[in-house]
PDB file of C-alpha atoms in Angstrom:
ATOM      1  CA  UNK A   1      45.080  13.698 -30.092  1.00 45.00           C
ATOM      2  CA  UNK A   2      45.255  15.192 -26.394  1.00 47.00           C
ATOM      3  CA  UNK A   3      47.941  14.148 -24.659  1.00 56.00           C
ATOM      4  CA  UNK A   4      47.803  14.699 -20.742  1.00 63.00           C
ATOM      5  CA  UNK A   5      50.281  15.617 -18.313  1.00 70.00           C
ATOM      6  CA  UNK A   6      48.651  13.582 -15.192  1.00 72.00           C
ATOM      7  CA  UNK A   7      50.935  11.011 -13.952  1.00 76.00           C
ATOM      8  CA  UNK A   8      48.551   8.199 -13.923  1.00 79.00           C
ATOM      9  CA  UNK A   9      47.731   9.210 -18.022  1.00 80.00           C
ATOM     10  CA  UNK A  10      48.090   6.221 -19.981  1.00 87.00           C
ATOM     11  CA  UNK A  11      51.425   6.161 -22.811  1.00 88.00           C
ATOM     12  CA  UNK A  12      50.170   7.916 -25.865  1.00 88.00           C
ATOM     13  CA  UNK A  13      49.836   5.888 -28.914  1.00 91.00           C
ATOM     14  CA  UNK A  14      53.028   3.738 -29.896  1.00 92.00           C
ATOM     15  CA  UNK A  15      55.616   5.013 -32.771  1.00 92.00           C
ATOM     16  CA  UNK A  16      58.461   3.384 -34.607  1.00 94.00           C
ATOM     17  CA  UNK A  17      61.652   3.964 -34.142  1.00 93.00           C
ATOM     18  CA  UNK A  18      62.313   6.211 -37.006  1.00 93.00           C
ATOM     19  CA  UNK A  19      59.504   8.709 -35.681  1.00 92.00           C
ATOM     20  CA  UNK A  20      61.206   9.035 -32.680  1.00 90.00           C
ATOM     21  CA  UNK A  21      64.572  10.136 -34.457  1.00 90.00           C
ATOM     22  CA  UNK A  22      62.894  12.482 -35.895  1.00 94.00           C
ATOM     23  CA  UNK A  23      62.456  14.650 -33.133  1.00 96.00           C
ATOM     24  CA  UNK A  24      65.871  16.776 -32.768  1.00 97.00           C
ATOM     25  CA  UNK A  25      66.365  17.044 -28.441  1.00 97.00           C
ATOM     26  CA  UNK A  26      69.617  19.228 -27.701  1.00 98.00           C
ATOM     27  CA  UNK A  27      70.589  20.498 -24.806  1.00 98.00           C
ATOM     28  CA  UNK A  28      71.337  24.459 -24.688  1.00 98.00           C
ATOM     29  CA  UNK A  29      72.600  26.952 -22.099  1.00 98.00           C
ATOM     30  CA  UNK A  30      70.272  29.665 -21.011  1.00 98.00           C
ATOM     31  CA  UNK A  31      72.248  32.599 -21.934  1.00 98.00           C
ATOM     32  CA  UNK A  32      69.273  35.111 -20.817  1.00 98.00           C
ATOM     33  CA  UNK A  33      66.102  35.462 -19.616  1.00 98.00           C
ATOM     34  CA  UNK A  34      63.741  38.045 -19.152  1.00 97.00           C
ATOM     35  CA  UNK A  35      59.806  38.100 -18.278  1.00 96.00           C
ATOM     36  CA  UNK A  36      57.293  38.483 -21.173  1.00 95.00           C
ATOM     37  CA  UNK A  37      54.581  40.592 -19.979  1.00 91.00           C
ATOM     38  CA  UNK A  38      52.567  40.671 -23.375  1.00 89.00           C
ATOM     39  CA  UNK A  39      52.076  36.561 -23.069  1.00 88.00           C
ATOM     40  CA  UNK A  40      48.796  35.310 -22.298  1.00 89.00           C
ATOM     41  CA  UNK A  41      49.925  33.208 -19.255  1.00 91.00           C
ATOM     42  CA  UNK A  42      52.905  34.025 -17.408  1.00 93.00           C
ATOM     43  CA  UNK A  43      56.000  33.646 -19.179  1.00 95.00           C
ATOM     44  CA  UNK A  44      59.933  34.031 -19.744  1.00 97.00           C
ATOM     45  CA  UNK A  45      61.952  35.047 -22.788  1.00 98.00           C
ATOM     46  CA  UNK A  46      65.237  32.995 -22.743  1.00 98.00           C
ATOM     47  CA  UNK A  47      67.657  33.092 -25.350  1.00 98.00           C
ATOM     48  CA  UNK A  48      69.392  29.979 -25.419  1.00 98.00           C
ATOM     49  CA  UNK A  49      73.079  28.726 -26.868  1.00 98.00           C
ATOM     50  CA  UNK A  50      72.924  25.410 -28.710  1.00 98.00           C
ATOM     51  CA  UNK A  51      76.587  25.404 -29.937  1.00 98.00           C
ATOM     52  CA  UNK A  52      78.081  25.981 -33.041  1.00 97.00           C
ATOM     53  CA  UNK A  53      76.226  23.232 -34.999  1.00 96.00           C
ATOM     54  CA  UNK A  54      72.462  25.176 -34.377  1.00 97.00           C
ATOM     55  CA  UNK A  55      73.859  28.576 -32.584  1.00 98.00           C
ATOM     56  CA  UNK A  56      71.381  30.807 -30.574  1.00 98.00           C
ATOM     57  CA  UNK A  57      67.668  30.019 -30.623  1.00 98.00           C
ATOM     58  CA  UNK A  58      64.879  32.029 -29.038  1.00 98.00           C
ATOM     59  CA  UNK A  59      62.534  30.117 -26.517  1.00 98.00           C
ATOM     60  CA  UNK A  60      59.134  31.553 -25.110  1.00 96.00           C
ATOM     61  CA  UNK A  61      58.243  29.468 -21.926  1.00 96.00           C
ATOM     62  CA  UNK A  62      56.008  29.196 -19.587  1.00 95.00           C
ATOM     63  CA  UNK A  63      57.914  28.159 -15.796  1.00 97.00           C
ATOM     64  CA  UNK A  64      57.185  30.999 -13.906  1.00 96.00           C
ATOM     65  CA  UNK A  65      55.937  29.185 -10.860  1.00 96.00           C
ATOM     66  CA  UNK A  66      59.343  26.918 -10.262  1.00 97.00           C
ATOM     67  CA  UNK A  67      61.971  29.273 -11.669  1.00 98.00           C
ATOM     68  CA  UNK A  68      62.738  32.779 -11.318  1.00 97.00           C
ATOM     69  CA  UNK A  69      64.577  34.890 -14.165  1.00 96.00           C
ATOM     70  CA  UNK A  70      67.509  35.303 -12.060  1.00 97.00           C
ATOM     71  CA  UNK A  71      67.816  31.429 -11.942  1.00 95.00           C
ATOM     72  CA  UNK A  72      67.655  30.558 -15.697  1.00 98.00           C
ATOM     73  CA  UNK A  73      71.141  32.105 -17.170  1.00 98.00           C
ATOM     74  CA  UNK A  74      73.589  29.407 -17.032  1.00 98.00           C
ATOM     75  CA  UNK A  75      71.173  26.595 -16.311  1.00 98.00           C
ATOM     76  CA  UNK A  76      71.190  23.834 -19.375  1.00 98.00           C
ATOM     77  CA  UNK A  77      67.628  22.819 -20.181  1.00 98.00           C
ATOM     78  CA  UNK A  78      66.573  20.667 -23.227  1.00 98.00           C
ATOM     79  CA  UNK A  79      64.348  21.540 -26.286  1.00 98.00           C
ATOM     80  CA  UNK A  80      63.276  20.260 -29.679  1.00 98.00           C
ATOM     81  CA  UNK A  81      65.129  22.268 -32.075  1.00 98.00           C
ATOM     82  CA  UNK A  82      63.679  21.151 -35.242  1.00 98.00           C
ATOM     83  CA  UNK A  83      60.129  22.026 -35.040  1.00 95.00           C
ATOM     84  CA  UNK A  84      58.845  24.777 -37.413  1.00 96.00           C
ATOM     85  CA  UNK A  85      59.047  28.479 -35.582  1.00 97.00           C
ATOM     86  CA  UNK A  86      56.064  29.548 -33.485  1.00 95.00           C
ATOM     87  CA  UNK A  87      54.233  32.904 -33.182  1.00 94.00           C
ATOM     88  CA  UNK A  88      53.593  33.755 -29.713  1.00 90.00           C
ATOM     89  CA  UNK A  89      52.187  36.907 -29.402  1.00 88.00           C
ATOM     90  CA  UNK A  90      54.290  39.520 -31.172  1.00 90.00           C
ATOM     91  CA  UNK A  91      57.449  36.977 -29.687  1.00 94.00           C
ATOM     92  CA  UNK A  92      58.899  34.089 -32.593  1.00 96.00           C
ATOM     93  CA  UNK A  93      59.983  31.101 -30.197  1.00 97.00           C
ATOM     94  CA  UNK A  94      61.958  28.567 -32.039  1.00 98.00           C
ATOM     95  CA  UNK A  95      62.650  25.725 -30.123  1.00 98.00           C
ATOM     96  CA  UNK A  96      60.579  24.396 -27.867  1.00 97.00           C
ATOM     97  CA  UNK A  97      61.972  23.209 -24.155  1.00 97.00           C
ATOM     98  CA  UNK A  98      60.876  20.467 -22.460  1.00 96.00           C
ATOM     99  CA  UNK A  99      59.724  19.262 -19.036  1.00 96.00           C
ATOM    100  CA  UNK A 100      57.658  17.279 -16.823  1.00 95.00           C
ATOM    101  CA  UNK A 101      54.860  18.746 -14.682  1.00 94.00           C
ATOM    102  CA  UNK A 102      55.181  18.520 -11.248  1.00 94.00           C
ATOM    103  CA  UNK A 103      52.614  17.880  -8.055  1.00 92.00           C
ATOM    104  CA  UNK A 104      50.878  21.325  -8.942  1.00 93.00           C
ATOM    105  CA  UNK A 105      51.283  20.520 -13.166  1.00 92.00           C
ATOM    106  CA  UNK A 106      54.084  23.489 -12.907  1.00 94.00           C
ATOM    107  CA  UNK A 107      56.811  22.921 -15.425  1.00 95.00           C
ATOM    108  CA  UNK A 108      59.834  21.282 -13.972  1.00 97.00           C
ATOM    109  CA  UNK A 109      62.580  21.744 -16.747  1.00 97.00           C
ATOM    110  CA  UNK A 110      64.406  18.599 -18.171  1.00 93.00           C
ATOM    111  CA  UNK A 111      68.021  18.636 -18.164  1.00 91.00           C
ATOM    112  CA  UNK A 112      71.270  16.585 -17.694  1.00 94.00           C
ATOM    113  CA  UNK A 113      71.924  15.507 -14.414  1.00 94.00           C
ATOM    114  CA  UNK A 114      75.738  16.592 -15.240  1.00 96.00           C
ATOM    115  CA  UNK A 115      76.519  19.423 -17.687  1.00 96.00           C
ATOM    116  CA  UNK A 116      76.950  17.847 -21.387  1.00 97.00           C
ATOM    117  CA  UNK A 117      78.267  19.865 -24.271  1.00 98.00           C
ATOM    118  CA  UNK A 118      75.953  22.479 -25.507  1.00 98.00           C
ATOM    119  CA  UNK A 119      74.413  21.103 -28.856  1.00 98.00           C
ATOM    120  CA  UNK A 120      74.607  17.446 -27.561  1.00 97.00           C
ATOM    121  CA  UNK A 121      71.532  15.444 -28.782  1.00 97.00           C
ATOM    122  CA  UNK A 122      69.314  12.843 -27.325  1.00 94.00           C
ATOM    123  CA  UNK A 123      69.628   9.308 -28.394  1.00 89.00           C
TER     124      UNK A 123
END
């Protein structure tokens, strides 16, 4: 299945309710963020504070255009926290952050519109 990031892209196939809580969302505070030269597409290195219930997780993502690494520490962003670690190039992200594409299909990030304890989950 392909989903698409278009705005006009119809709602991807419908799930239960228990599917949905399946997928952990917290939010996290970017604690640091550096460029990642060896990715394949442009790309940040951000190191990212969960609280104490998940701790520190390692995030590879790809929001050059909208953000600049001096932006990112201290900014709370949200991310699944539960999928499986991926390799990207010699980098191990392990949570994914989410976002929405924007006008250009740039990542915007996704994030409280007033700070929420670090850790809190989606619902």
């Amino acid at each position: 299945m392909h989903l698409s990031h278009a705005p006009d892209a119809p709602s991807a196939d419908p799930i239960g309710f228990d599917d949905f809580l399946k997928v952990d969302i917290r939010i996290g505070t970017i604690l640091n963020a550096e460029l990642y030269p060896e990715a394949r597409n442009p790309a940040y290195k951000l190191l990212i504070d969960f609280g104490p219930g998940i701790g520190r997780r390692k995030s590879s993502a790809q929001i050059t255009e909208n953000y600049g690494v001096d932006d990112l520490p201290g900014r709370q962003v949200a991310a699944v926290v539960n999928f499986p670690p991926r390799q990207i190039g010699k980098f191990l992200s392990e949570v994914l952050i989410v976002g929405f594409a924007d006008g250009n299909g740039a990542v915007r990030l996704f994030a409280p519109d007033k700070p929420v304890p670090d850790g809190a989950r989606l619902f």
